[in-house]
């Protein structure tokens, strides 16, 4: 259980943020006049002795081009999240007509999926991990997932969730979909594409991807859409990880035997 944060600790976060933001000003007195804040009261904010009223907080946020998260979150964390969000919006805008907003729920439903590929460590094994597809508030199809613990440890990323997490975006193509994804804390990206209805089965999507870890040739991939229920997650949890090809269903095994046969 996380420890409760005291009001004094919360005020300290805001005070430290305001101190850093104020460093941009050439004169603190002029800054206080611009914000319409009494200098004494401003010093109380800096010393973590008080929180601003909502109207004053609004003026501070407008002046420094930040949002109300400066009350509770360190400034560096806010900037990092904002930069990532801006990068996603910039990429989505750059790709224009490929925008994920054009993908209908019927064509590619939100929910959990399994991602299969040949293991980097053993061509006789498949690597499987879980990810989710979910549209954001403007309709962009977002990818969020974690590589399996065993795969992460083998490549030296460790087993903690922040080190294993990756995110990305899906875009509409003339035939099927394309995607780009990247690890949160490791300079590793994947780019690829996939089409629906492998062998006429609407639960499976097939395609290929290339990783910046190995750019020599695309690798086949297979996606399986799961029922979004706790019972399904529990039942399929043993598929996640790295296992011999023979451990997987015939449809999955057959796809990789055809497109990535063992030498």
CSV table of C-alpha atoms in Angstrom, one decimal:
chain,number,residue,atom,x,y,z
A,1,UNK,CA,0.0,0.0,0.0
A,2,UNK,CA,1.3,3.5,-0.9
A,3,UNK,CA,1.9,5.8,2.0
A,4,UNK,CA,-0.4,8.8,2.3
A,5,UNK,CA,1.1,12.1,1.1
A,6,UNK,CA,0.8,14.9,3.7
A,7,UNK,CA,-0.6,18.4,2.7
A,8,UNK,CA,2.9,19.8,3.5
A,9,UNK,CA,4.5,17.4,1.0
A,10,UNK,CA,1.9,18.4,-1.7
A,11,UNK,CA,2.6,22.1,-1.1
A,12,UNK,CA,6.3,21.5,-1.4
A,13,UNK,CA,5.8,20.0,-4.9
A,14,UNK,CA,3.9,23.1,-6.0
A,15,UNK,CA,6.4,25.4,-4.3
A,16,UNK,CA,9.4,23.8,-6.1
A,17,UNK,CA,7.5,23.9,-9.4
A,18,UNK,CA,6.7,27.6,-9.0
A,19,UNK,CA,10.3,28.4,-8.0
A,20,UNK,CA,11.5,26.8,-11.2
A,21,UNK,CA,8.9,28.5,-13.4
A,22,UNK,CA,9.7,31.9,-11.7
A,23,UNK,CA,13.4,31.6,-12.8
A,24,UNK,CA,12.2,32.7,-16.2
A,25,UNK,CA,11.2,36.1,-14.9
A,26,UNK,CA,13.6,39.0,-14.9
A,27,UNK,CA,11.9,40.5,-11.9
A,28,UNK,CA,9.9,38.7,-9.2
A,29,UNK,CA,8.2,42.0,-8.3
A,30,UNK,CA,7.1,42.5,-11.9
A,31,UNK,CA,6.0,38.8,-12.1
A,32,UNK,CA,3.8,39.3,-9.0
A,33,UNK,CA,2.3,42.4,-10.6
A,34,UNK,CA,1.6,40.5,-13.9
A,35,UNK,CA,-0.1,37.7,-12.0
A,36,UNK,CA,-2.0,40.0,-9.7
A,37,UNK,CA,-0.5,38.3,-6.6
A,38,UNK,CA,0.7,40.0,-3.4
A,39,UNK,CA,4.5,39.5,-3.0
A,40,UNK,CA,4.0,38.2,0.5
A,41,UNK,CA,1.5,35.6,-0.6
A,42,UNK,CA,3.7,34.6,-3.5
A,43,UNK,CA,6.6,34.0,-1.1
A,44,UNK,CA,4.2,31.7,0.9
A,45,UNK,CA,3.6,29.6,-2.2
A,46,UNK,CA,7.3,29.4,-2.8
A,47,UNK,CA,8.0,28.3,0.8
A,48,UNK,CA,5.2,25.6,0.6
A,49,UNK,CA,3.2,27.4,3.2
A,50,UNK,CA,0.0,27.7,1.2
A,51,UNK,CA,-1.9,26.7,-2.0
A,52,UNK,CA,-3.3,29.3,-4.4
A,53,UNK,CA,-7.0,29.9,-4.8
A,54,UNK,CA,-8.5,28.5,-8.1
A,55,UNK,CA,-8.5,31.9,-9.8
A,56,UNK,CA,-4.9,32.5,-8.9
A,57,UNK,CA,-3.9,29.0,-10.0
A,58,UNK,CA,-5.6,29.7,-13.3
A,59,UNK,CA,-3.6,32.9,-13.8
A,60,UNK,CA,-0.3,31.1,-13.0
A,61,UNK,CA,-1.1,28.3,-15.4
A,62,UNK,CA,-2.0,30.7,-18.2
A,63,UNK,CA,1.1,32.8,-17.6
A,64,UNK,CA,3.5,29.9,-17.7
A,65,UNK,CA,1.6,27.8,-20.2
A,66,UNK,CA,1.2,24.9,-17.9
A,67,UNK,CA,-1.8,23.1,-16.3
A,68,UNK,CA,-3.1,22.3,-12.9
A,69,UNK,CA,-0.8,19.3,-12.5
A,70,UNK,CA,1.8,21.7,-11.2
A,71,UNK,CA,0.0,21.4,-7.9
A,72,UNK,CA,0.7,17.7,-7.4
A,73,UNK,CA,3.4,16.5,-9.9
A,74,UNK,CA,7.0,17.5,-10.4
A,75,UNK,CA,7.6,19.8,-13.4
A,76,UNK,CA,10.0,17.4,-15.1
A,77,UNK,CA,7.4,14.6,-15.1
A,78,UNK,CA,4.7,16.9,-16.6
A,79,UNK,CA,7.1,18.1,-19.3
A,80,UNK,CA,8.0,14.5,-20.2
A,81,UNK,CA,4.3,13.5,-20.5
A,82,UNK,CA,3.5,16.6,-22.5
A,83,UNK,CA,6.4,16.0,-24.9
A,84,UNK,CA,5.3,12.4,-25.5
A,85,UNK,CA,1.7,13.6,-26.1
A,86,UNK,CA,2.9,16.3,-28.5
A,87,UNK,CA,5.1,13.7,-30.4
A,88,UNK,CA,2.1,11.4,-30.9
A,89,UNK,CA,-0.1,14.3,-32.1
A,90,UNK,CA,2.7,15.5,-34.5
A,91,UNK,CA,3.2,12.0,-35.9
A,92,UNK,CA,-0.5,11.5,-36.4
A,93,UNK,CA,-0.8,14.8,-38.1
A,94,UNK,CA,2.2,14.1,-40.3
A,95,UNK,CA,0.7,10.9,-41.5
A,96,UNK,CA,-2.5,12.7,-42.4
A,97,UNK,CA,-4.7,10.5,-44.4
A,98,UNK,CA,-3.4,7.4,-42.6
A,99,UNK,CA,-5.0,8.7,-39.4
A,100,UNK,CA,-6.2,6.0,-37.1
A,101,UNK,CA,-9.4,8.0,-36.6
A,102,UNK,CA,-10.6,6.4,-39.9
A,103,UNK,CA,-10.5,2.9,-38.5
A,104,UNK,CA,-14.0,1.8,-37.6
A,105,UNK,CA,-14.7,-0.4,-34.5
A,106,UNK,CA,-16.1,-3.0,-36.8
A,107,UNK,CA,-12.8,-3.2,-38.8
A,108,UNK,CA,-10.5,-3.3,-35.7
A,109,UNK,CA,-12.2,-3.5,-32.3
A,110,UNK,CA,-10.8,-2.1,-29.1
A,111,UNK,CA,-9.7,-4.7,-26.6
A,112,UNK,CA,-7.0,-7.2,-25.6
A,113,UNK,CA,-4.8,-9.0,-28.2
A,114,UNK,CA,-2.0,-11.6,-28.2
A,115,UNK,CA,1.0,-10.8,-30.4
A,116,UNK,CA,2.9,-13.9,-31.6
A,117,UNK,CA,6.3,-13.9,-33.4
A,118,UNK,CA,9.3,-16.2,-33.7
A,119,UNK,CA,11.6,-15.9,-30.7
A,120,UNK,CA,14.8,-14.0,-31.2
A,121,UNK,CA,16.6,-16.6,-29.1
A,122,UNK,CA,15.2,-19.8,-30.5
A,123,UNK,CA,13.7,-20.2,-33.9
A,124,UNK,CA,11.9,-23.3,-32.7
A,125,UNK,CA,10.0,-21.2,-30.1
A,126,UNK,CA,7.4,-18.5,-30.4
A,127,UNK,CA,7.3,-15.3,-28.2
A,128,UNK,CA,3.9,-14.2,-27.1
A,129,UNK,CA,2.8,-11.1,-25.3
A,130,UNK,CA,-0.4,-9.2,-24.4
A,131,UNK,CA,-1.3,-5.7,-25.6
A,132,UNK,CA,-4.5,-3.6,-25.9
A,133,UNK,CA,-5.9,-1.5,-28.6
A,134,UNK,CA,-8.0,1.5,-27.5
A,135,UNK,CA,-9.1,4.7,-29.2
A,136,UNK,CA,-8.3,7.9,-27.4
A,137,UNK,CA,-10.7,10.9,-27.1
A,138,UNK,CA,-10.1,12.0,-30.7
A,139,UNK,CA,-10.4,8.5,-32.2
A,140,UNK,CA,-6.7,7.7,-32.6
A,141,UNK,CA,-6.1,4.0,-32.2
A,142,UNK,CA,-3.5,3.6,-29.4
A,143,UNK,CA,-1.3,0.5,-28.7
A,144,UNK,CA,-0.4,-0.2,-25.1
A,145,UNK,CA,1.4,-3.4,-24.0
A,146,UNK,CA,4.2,-5.1,-22.2
A,147,UNK,CA,6.8,-7.5,-23.6
A,148,UNK,CA,6.9,-10.7,-21.6
A,149,UNK,CA,9.0,-10.9,-18.5
A,150,UNK,CA,11.2,-13.7,-19.8
A,151,UNK,CA,11.8,-12.0,-23.1
A,152,UNK,CA,12.6,-8.7,-21.3
A,153,UNK,CA,15.1,-10.3,-19.0
A,154,UNK,CA,16.8,-12.2,-21.8
A,155,UNK,CA,17.6,-8.9,-23.6
A,156,UNK,CA,18.7,-7.2,-20.4
A,157,UNK,CA,15.7,-4.9,-19.9
A,158,UNK,CA,14.8,-6.3,-16.5
A,159,UNK,CA,11.4,-7.5,-15.4
A,160,UNK,CA,9.8,-4.3,-14.0
A,161,UNK,CA,6.7,-3.1,-15.8
A,162,UNK,CA,8.0,0.4,-16.7
A,163,UNK,CA,11.0,-1.2,-18.4
A,164,UNK,CA,8.8,-3.7,-20.3
A,165,UNK,CA,6.1,-1.2,-21.4
A,166,UNK,CA,5.7,-0.1,-25.0
A,167,UNK,CA,3.2,2.1,-26.8
A,168,UNK,CA,2.2,3.0,-30.3
A,169,UNK,CA,-0.3,4.0,-32.9
A,170,UNK,CA,-2.3,2.0,-35.6
A,171,UNK,CA,-3.1,3.6,-39.0
A,172,UNK,CA,-5.5,2.6,-41.8
A,173,UNK,CA,-4.0,1.3,-45.0
A,174,UNK,CA,-5.5,0.5,-48.4
A,175,UNK,CA,-5.3,-3.2,-47.4
A,176,UNK,CA,-5.3,-3.6,-43.6
A,177,UNK,CA,-3.4,-1.6,-41.1
A,178,UNK,CA,0.1,-0.3,-40.3
A,179,UNK,CA,1.6,0.5,-36.9
A,180,UNK,CA,4.5,2.0,-35.2
A,181,UNK,CA,5.4,1.3,-31.6
A,182,UNK,CA,8.3,2.1,-29.2
A,183,UNK,CA,9.5,1.0,-25.8
A,184,UNK,CA,8.9,3.7,-23.1
A,185,UNK,CA,12.4,3.6,-21.6
A,186,UNK,CA,14.5,1.8,-24.2
A,187,UNK,CA,15.5,3.1,-27.7
A,188,UNK,CA,13.7,0.3,-29.5
A,189,UNK,CA,11.0,0.6,-32.2
A,190,UNK,CA,8.9,-1.7,-34.3
A,191,UNK,CA,7.2,-0.8,-37.6
A,192,UNK,CA,4.9,-3.1,-39.5
A,193,UNK,CA,1.6,-3.9,-41.0
A,194,UNK,CA,-1.2,-6.5,-40.7
A,195,UNK,CA,-4.4,-7.6,-42.4
A,196,UNK,CA,-7.5,-9.2,-40.9
A,197,UNK,CA,-9.1,-12.6,-41.2
A,198,UNK,CA,-6.2,-15.0,-41.4
A,199,UNK,CA,-7.6,-18.2,-43.1
A,200,UNK,CA,-11.0,-16.6,-42.9
A,201,UNK,CA,-10.9,-16.4,-39.1
A,202,UNK,CA,-11.9,-13.0,-37.8
A,203,UNK,CA,-10.1,-13.4,-34.5
A,204,UNK,CA,-6.7,-13.6,-36.2
A,205,UNK,CA,-4.8,-10.9,-38.1
A,206,UNK,CA,-1.5,-11.6,-39.9
A,207,UNK,CA,1.4,-9.5,-41.2
A,208,UNK,CA,5.0,-8.6,-40.6
A,209,UNK,CA,7.1,-6.2,-38.7
A,210,UNK,CA,10.7,-4.9,-38.6
A,211,UNK,CA,12.5,-4.0,-35.4
A,212,UNK,CA,15.3,-1.4,-35.0
A,213,UNK,CA,17.0,-4.2,-33.1
A,214,UNK,CA,17.3,-6.2,-36.3
A,215,UNK,CA,16.6,-4.4,-39.5
A,216,UNK,CA,17.8,-7.1,-41.9
A,217,UNK,CA,14.4,-8.4,-42.8
A,218,UNK,CA,10.8,-8.2,-41.7
A,219,UNK,CA,9.6,-10.9,-39.4
A,220,UNK,CA,6.1,-12.5,-39.6
A,221,UNK,CA,3.6,-11.7,-36.9
A,222,UNK,CA,0.2,-13.0,-35.9
A,223,UNK,CA,-2.3,-11.2,-33.7
A,224,UNK,CA,-5.2,-12.9,-31.9
A,225,UNK,CA,-8.1,-10.8,-30.6
A,226,UNK,CA,-9.3,-12.0,-27.2
A,227,UNK,CA,-12.6,-11.7,-25.5
A,228,UNK,CA,-12.3,-8.8,-23.0
A,229,UNK,CA,-13.1,-10.7,-19.9
A,230,UNK,CA,-11.2,-11.7,-16.7
A,231,UNK,CA,-11.9,-15.4,-17.3
A,232,UNK,CA,-10.3,-15.2,-20.7
A,233,UNK,CA,-7.2,-13.3,-19.4
A,234,UNK,CA,-6.8,-16.0,-16.7
A,235,UNK,CA,-7.2,-18.8,-19.2
A,236,UNK,CA,-4.7,-17.5,-21.7
A,237,UNK,CA,-2.0,-16.2,-19.3
A,238,UNK,CA,0.1,-19.3,-19.8
A,239,UNK,CA,0.5,-18.5,-23.5
A,240,UNK,CA,2.4,-15.4,-22.6
A,241,UNK,CA,6.2,-15.8,-22.7
A,242,UNK,CA,8.5,-17.9,-24.9
A,243,UNK,CA,7.4,-21.5,-25.6
A,244,UNK,CA,8.1,-24.2,-28.1
A,245,UNK,CA,6.0,-23.9,-31.3
A,246,UNK,CA,4.3,-27.2,-30.5
A,247,UNK,CA,2.7,-25.7,-27.4
A,248,UNK,CA,0.5,-23.4,-29.5
A,249,UNK,CA,-2.7,-24.2,-31.4
A,250,UNK,CA,-2.4,-25.6,-34.9
A,251,UNK,CA,-3.5,-22.4,-36.6
A,252,UNK,CA,-0.7,-20.4,-34.9
A,253,UNK,CA,1.9,-23.0,-35.3
A,254,UNK,CA,1.0,-23.5,-39.0
A,255,UNK,CA,1.3,-19.8,-39.8
A,256,UNK,CA,4.9,-19.7,-38.6
A,257,UNK,CA,5.8,-23.0,-40.0
A,258,UNK,CA,4.8,-21.6,-43.4
A,259,UNK,CA,6.2,-18.1,-43.2
A,260,UNK,CA,9.2,-18.7,-40.8
A,261,UNK,CA,10.2,-22.4,-41.2
A,262,UNK,CA,12.9,-23.7,-39.0
A,263,UNK,CA,16.2,-24.2,-40.9
